[in-house]
CSV table of C-alpha atoms in Angstrom, one decimal:
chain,number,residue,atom,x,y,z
X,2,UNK,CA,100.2,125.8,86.9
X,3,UNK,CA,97.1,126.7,87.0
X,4,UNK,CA,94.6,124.2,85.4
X,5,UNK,CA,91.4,125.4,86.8
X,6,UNK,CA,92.3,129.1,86.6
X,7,UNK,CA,92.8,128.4,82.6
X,8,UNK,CA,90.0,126.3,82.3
X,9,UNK,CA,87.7,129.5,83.6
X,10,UNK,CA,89.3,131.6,80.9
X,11,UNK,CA,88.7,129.3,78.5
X,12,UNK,CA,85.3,128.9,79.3
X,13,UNK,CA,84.8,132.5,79.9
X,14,UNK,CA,86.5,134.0,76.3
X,15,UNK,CA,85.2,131.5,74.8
X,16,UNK,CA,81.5,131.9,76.0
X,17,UNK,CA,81.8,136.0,75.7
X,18,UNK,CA,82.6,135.7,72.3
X,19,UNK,CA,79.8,133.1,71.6
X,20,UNK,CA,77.4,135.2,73.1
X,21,UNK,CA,78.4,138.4,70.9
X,22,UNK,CA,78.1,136.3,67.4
X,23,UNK,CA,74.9,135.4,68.5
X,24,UNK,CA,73.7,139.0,69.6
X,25,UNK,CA,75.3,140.4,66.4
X,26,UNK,CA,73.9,137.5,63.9
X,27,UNK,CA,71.0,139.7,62.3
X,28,UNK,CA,73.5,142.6,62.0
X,29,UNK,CA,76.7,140.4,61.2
X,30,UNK,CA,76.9,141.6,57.8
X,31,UNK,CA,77.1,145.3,58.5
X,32,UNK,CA,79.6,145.0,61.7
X,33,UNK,CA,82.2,142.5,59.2
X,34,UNK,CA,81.0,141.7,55.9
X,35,UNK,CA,79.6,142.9,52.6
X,36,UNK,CA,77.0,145.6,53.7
X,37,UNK,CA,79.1,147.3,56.5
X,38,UNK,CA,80.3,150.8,55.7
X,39,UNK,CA,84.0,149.8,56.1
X,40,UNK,CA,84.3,148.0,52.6
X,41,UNK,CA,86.4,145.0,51.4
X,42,UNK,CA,88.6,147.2,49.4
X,43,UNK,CA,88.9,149.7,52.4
X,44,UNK,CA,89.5,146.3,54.4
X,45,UNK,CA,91.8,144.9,52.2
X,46,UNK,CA,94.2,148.2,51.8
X,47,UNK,CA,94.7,148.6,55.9
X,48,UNK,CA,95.6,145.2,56.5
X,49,UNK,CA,97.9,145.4,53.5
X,50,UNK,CA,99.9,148.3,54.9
X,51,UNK,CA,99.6,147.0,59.0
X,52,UNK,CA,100.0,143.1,58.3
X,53,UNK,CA,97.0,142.3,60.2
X,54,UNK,CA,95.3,138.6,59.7
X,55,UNK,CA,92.0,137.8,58.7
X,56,UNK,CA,90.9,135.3,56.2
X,57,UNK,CA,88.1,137.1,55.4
X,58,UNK,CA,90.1,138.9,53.3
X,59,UNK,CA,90.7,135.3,50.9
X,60,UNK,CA,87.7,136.6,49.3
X,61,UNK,CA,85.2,138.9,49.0
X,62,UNK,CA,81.9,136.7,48.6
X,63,UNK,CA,79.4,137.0,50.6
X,64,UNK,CA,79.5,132.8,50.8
X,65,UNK,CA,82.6,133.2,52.1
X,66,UNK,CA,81.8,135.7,55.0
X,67,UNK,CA,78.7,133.4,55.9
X,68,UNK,CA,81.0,130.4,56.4
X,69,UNK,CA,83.7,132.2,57.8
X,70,UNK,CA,81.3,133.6,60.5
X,71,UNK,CA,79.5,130.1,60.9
X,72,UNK,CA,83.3,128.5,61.5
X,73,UNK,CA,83.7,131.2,64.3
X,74,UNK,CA,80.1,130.3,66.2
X,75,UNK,CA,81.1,126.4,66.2
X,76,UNK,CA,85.0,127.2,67.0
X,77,UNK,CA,83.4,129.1,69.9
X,78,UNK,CA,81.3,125.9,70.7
X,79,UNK,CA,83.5,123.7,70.6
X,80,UNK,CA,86.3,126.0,73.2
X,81,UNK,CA,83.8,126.8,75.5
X,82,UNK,CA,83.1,122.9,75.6
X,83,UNK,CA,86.1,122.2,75.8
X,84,UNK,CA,86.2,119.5,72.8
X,85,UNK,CA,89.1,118.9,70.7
X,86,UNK,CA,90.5,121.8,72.3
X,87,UNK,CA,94.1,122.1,70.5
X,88,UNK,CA,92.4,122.4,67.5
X,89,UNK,CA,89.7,124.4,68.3
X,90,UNK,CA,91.3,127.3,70.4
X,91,UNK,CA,93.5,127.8,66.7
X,92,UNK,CA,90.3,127.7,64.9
X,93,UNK,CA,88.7,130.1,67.4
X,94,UNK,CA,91.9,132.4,67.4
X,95,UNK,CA,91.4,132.4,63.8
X,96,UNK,CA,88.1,133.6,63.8
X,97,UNK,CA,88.4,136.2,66.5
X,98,UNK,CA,91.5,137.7,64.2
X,99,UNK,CA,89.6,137.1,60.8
X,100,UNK,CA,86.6,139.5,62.3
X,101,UNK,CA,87.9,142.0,64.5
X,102,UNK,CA,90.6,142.2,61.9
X,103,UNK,CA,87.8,142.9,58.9
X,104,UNK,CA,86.2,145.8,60.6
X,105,UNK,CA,88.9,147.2,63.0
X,106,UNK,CA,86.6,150.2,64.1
X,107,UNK,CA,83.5,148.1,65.0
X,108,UNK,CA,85.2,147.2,68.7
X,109,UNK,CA,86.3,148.6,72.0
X,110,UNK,CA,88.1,147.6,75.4
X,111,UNK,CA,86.0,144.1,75.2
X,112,UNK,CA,87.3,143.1,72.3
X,113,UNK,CA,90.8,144.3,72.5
X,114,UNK,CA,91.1,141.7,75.4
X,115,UNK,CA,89.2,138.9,73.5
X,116,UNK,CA,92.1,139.5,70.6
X,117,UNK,CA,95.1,139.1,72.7
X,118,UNK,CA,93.3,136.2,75.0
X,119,UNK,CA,92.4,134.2,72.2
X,120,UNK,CA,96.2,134.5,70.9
X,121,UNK,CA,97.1,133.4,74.9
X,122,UNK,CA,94.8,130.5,75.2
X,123,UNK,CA,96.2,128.8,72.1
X,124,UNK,CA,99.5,128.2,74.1
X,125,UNK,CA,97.9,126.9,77.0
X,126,UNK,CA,96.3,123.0,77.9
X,127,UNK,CA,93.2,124.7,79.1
X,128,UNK,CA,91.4,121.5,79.0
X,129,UNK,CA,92.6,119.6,81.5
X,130,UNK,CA,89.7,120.5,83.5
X,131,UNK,CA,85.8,121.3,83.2
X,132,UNK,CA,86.1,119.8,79.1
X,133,UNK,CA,84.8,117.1,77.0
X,134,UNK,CA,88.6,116.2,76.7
X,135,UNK,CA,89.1,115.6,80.2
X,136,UNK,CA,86.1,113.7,80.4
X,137,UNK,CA,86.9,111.3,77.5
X,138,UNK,CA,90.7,111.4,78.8
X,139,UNK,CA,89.5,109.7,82.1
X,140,UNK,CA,86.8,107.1,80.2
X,141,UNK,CA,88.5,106.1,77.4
X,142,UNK,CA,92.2,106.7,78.7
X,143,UNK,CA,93.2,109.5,76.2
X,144,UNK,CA,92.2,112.6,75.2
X,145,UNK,CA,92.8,112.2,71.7
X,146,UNK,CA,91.1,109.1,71.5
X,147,UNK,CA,88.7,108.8,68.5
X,148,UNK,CA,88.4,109.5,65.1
X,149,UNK,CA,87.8,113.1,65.7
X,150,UNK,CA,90.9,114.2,66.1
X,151,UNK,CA,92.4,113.1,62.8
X,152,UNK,CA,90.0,114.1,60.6
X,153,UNK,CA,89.7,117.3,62.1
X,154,UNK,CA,93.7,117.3,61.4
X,155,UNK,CA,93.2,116.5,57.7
X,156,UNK,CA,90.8,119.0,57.3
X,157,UNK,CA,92.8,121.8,59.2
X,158,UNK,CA,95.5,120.4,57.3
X,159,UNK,CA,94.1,121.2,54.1
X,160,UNK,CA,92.8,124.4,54.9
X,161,UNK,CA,96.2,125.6,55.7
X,162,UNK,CA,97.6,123.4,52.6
X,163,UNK,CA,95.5,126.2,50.3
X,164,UNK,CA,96.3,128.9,51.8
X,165,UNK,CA,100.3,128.5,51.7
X,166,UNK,CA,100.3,127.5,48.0
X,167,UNK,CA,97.9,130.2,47.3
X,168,UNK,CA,100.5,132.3,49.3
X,169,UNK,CA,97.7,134.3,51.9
X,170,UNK,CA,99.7,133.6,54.6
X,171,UNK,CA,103.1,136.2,55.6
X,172,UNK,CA,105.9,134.4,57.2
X,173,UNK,CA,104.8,134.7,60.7
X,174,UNK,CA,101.7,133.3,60.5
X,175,UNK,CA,103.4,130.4,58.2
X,176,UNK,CA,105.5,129.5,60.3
X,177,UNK,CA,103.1,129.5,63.3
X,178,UNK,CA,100.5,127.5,61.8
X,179,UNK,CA,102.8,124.9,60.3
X,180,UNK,CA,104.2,124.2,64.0
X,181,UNK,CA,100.9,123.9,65.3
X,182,UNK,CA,100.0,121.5,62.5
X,183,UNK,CA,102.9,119.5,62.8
X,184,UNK,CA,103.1,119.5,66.8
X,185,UNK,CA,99.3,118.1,66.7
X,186,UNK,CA,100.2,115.3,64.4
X,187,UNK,CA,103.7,114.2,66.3
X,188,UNK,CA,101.3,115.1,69.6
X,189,UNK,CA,98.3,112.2,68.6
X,190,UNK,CA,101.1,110.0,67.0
X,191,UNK,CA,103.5,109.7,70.4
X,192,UNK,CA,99.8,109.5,72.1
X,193,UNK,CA,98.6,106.9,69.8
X,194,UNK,CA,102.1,104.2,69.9
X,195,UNK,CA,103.8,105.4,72.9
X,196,UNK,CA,102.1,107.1,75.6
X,197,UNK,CA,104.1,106.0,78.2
X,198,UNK,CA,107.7,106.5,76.5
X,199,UNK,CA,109.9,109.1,77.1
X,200,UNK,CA,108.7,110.9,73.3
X,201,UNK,CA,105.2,111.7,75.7
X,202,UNK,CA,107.1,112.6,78.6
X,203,UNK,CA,109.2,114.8,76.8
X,204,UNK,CA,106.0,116.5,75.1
X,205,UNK,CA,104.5,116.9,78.2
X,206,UNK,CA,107.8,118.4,79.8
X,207,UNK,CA,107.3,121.0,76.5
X,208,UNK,CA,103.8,121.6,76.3
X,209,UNK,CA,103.6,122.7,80.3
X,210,UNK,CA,106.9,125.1,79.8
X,211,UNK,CA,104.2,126.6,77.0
X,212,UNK,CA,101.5,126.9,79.1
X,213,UNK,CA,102.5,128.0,82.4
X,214,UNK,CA,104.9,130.7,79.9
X,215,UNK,CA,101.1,131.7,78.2
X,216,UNK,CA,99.8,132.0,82.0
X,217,UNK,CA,102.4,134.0,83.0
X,218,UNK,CA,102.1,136.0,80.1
X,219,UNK,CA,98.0,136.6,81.0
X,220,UNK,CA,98.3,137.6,84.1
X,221,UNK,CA,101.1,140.0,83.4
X,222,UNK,CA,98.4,141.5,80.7
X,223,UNK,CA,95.3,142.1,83.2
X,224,UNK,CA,98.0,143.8,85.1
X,225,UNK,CA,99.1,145.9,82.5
X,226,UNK,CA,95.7,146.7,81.6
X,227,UNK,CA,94.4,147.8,85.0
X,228,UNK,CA,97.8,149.5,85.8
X,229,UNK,CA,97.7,151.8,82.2
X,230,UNK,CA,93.7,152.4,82.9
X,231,UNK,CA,94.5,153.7,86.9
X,232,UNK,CA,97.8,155.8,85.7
X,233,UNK,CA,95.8,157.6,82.8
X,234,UNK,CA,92.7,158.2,84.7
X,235,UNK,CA,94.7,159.9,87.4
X,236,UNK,CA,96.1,162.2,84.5
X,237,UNK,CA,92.3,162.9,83.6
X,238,UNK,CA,91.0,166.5,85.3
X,239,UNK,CA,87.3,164.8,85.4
X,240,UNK,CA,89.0,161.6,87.4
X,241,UNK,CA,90.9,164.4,89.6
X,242,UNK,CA,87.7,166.3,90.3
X,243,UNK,CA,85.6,163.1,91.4
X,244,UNK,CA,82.9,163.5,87.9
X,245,UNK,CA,83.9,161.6,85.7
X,246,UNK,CA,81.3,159.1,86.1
X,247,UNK,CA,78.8,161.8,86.0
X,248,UNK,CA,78.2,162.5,82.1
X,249,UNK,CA,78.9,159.1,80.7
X,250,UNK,CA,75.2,158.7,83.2
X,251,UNK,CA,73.7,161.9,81.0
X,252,UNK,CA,74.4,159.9,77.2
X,253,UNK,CA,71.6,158.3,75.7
X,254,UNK,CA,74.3,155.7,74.7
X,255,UNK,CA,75.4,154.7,78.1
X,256,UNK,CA,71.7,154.9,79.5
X,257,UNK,CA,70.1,151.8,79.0
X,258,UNK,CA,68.0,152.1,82.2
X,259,UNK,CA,67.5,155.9,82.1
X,260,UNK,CA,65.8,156.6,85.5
X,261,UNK,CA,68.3,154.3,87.3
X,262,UNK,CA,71.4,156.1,86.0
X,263,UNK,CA,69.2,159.7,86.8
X,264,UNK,CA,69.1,158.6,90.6
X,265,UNK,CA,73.1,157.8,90.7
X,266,UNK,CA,74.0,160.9,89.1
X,267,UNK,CA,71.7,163.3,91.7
X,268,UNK,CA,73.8,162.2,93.8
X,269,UNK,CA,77.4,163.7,93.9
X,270,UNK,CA,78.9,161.9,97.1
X,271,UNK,CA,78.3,158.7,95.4
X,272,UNK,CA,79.3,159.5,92.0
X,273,UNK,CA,82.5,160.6,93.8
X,274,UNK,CA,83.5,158.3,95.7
X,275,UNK,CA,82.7,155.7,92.2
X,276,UNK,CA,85.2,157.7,90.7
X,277,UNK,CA,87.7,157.9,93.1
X,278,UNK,CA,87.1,154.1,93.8
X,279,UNK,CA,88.0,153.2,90.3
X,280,UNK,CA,90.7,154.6,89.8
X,281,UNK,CA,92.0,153.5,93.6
X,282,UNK,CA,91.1,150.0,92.3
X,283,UNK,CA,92.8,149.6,89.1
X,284,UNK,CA,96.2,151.4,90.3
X,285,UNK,CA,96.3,149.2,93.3
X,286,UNK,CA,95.0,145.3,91.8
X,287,UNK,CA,99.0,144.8,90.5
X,288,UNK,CA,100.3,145.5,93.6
X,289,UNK,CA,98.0,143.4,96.0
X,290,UNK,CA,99.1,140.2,94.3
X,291,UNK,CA,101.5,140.2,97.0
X,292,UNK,CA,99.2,139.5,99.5
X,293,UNK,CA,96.5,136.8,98.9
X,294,UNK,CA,94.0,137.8,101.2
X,295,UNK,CA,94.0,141.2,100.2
X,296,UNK,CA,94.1,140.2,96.5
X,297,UNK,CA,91.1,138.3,96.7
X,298,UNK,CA,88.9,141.3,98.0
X,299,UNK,CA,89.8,143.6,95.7
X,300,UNK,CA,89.0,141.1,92.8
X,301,UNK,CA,86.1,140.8,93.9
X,302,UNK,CA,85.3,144.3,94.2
X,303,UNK,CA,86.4,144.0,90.6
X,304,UNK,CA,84.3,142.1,89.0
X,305,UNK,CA,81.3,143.7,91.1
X,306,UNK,CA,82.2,146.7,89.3
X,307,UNK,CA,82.5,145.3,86.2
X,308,UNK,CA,78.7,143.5,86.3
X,309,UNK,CA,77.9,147.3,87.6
X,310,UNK,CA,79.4,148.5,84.1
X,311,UNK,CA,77.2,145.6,82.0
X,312,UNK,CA,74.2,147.0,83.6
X,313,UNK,CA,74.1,150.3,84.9
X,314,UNK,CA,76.3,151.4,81.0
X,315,UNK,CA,75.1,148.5,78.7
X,316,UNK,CA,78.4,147.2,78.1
X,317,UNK,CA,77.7,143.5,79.0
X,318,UNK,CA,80.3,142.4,76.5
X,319,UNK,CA,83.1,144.3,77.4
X,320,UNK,CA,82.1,143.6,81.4
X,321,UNK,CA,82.1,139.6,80.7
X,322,UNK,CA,85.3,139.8,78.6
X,323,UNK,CA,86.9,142.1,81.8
X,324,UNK,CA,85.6,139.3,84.3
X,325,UNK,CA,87.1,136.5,82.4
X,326,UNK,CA,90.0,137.8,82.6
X,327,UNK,CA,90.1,138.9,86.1
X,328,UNK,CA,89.4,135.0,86.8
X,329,UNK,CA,93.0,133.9,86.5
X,330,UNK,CA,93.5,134.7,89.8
X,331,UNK,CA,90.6,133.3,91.5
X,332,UNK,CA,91.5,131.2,94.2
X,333,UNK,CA,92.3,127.1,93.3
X,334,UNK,CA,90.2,126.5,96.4
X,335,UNK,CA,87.2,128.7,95.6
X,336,UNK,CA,87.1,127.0,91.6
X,337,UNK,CA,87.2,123.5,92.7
X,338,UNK,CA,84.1,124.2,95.5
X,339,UNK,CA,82.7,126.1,92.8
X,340,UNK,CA,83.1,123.1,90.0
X,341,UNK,CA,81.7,120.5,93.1
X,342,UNK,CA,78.6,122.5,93.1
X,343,UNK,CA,78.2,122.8,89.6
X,344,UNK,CA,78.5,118.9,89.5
X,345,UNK,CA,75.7,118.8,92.1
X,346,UNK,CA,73.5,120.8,89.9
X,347,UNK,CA,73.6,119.3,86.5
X,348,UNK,CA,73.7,115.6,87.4
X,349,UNK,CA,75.8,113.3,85.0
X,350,UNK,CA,77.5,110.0,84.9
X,351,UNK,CA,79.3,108.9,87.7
X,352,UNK,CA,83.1,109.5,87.4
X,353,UNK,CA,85.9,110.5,89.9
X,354,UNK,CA,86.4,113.9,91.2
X,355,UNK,CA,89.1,116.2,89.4
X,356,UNK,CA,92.7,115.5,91.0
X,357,UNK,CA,93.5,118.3,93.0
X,358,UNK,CA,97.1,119.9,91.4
X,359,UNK,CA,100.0,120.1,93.1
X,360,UNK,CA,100.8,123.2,94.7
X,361,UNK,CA,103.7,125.4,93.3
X,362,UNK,CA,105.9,127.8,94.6
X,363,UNK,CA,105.3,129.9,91.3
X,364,UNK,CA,101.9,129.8,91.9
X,365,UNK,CA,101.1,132.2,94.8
X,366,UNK,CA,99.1,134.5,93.1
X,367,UNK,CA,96.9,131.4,92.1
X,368,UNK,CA,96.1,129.8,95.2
């Protein structure tokens, strides 16, 4: 369910997230590591008392911080390429945890979503399409074909080795990471000596219960988002009144383009109905998925909003992070015209379209 709608998400979270590590490299150290105000020890007694993961908290170099943070840029590479993607959407999960964990005040709404979508994606096959695994799935007649995989196996492997015997993993996470790790390995051996027996039919069977469960589960959380945003807005006296856009537009924080957010506050018919609009908006998206046609408007006015937010408030992050999400239910038809343009554009070998997936009854609010 779903292949292309994942594969957006992917790309999206995945590229978001890239984007911020690059913005943030000059001030990476004062956001997670050694020279922020929120100190190791500080670090180190919160996630003690709330369980929180983070493996920045293995050590308190600053070599350690500077690998950690360099693992999380190429983890981020390699998902938003789409390489190697079982491994690398855990190695990217990783490092979204190990950071935001470190420095829990440093986010907002933005990164509250990457958190939870970069615990989603690891459940899904978000490769099958738009990825470097698809495309050596269709030349060389595998997607695990290579030595890649394996070594990067070992080497997770061995990473995961240390930290059980060093005992920095709870239970949960144990027992999470060793299925993973094992579930790769039997994954590339069945792929390797049998992939056409019934072990590889069987793990296919498995691994599509697991996605189309995460996809279920990601949709249900944009709902839950925009549903808990309208409801408490509607209890807000400024959201009542028809202002509360009005004096985030007066902060110097929320102004990068002071003269444009002057003009949209002079005006109190449009700052009104903004208000009123949002809120409308975000109550009503969970309840249009009932209707496609209708569904598809208001996402768009969605994410219209949302690019309205990156610019007119500086908060591109949080706006990308929003959009992504709200791409799960773009249309199947609108995201393959939209990936037969994009193969227009940046010309490549030769190859055969994408198969178009089979439609599903479960699937409504995909298609």
């Amino acid at each position: 369910m779903g292949p292309y709608q994942s594969a957006v998400i992917r790309i999206g979270f995945a590229g978001t997230w890239l984007f911020f590590l690059l913005r943030e490299f000059p001030h990476r150290g004062e956001l997670y590591g050694p020279d922020g105000p929120w100190s190791w020890e500080l670090a180190e007694r919160l996630t003690a008392s709330n369980g929180a993961f983070t493996v920045l908290m293995w050590s308190g170099s600053a070599v350690w911080f500077e690998i950690v943070y360099a693992v999380a840029v190429l983890a981020s590479v390699g998902l938003l390429l789409g390489w190697r993607t079982r491994a690398t959407s855990v190695v990217f999960m990783v490092g979204v945890l190990s950071l935001q964990n470190r420095s829990v005040f440093m986010g907002d709404g933005g990164d509250n979503v990457i958190h939870l979508m970069a615990v989603y994606l690891v459940l899904t096959r978000c490769a099958r399409v738009w990825s470097l695994d698809a495309r050596r799935s269709r030349l060389r007649g595998s997607a695990s074909a290579g030595a890649a995989g394996p070594v990067l196996w070992a080497v997770l492997g061995a990473v995961f080795a240390y930290g059980a015997a060093t005992g920095r993993f709870s239970d949960g996470w144990l027992a999470a990471f060793a299925a993973v790790w094992v579930v790769c390995g039997l994954w590339w051996v069945v792929e390797r000596y049998e992939p056409e027996g019934e072990g590889r039919a069987a793990l296919d069977v498995l691994a599509n219960l697991l996605h189309n469960a995460g996809m279920a589960v990601i949709m249900a959380e944009v709902c839950l988002i925009y549903a808990t945003a309208g409801w408490y807005k509607i209890q807000g006296s400024r959201w009542q009144d028809g202002t509360a856009l009005y004096y985030p537009l007066g902060l110097d924080y929320f102004t990068p383009w002071p003269g444009l957010s002057a003009l949209l506050a002079s005006s109190g018919t449009v700052v009104m109905l903004l208000s009123y609009g949002t809120v409308a908006v975000q109550v009503a998206f969970p309840f249009t998925l009932f209707n496609r046609r209708i569904k598809n408007v208001l996402l768009g006015v969605m994410m219209l909003e949302h690019a309205g937010i990156a610019v007119l408030l500086g908060l591109p992050f949080f706006s990308l992070a929003m959009i992504a999400a709200d791409a799960v239910f773009l249309p199947t038809a609108f995201l393959v015209w939209l990936g037969a343009r994009a193969a227009v554009l940046v010309p490549g070998p030769s190859a055969p379209p994408e198969p178009e997936p089979a439609p599903v009854a479960a699937g409504s609010a995909l298609t």
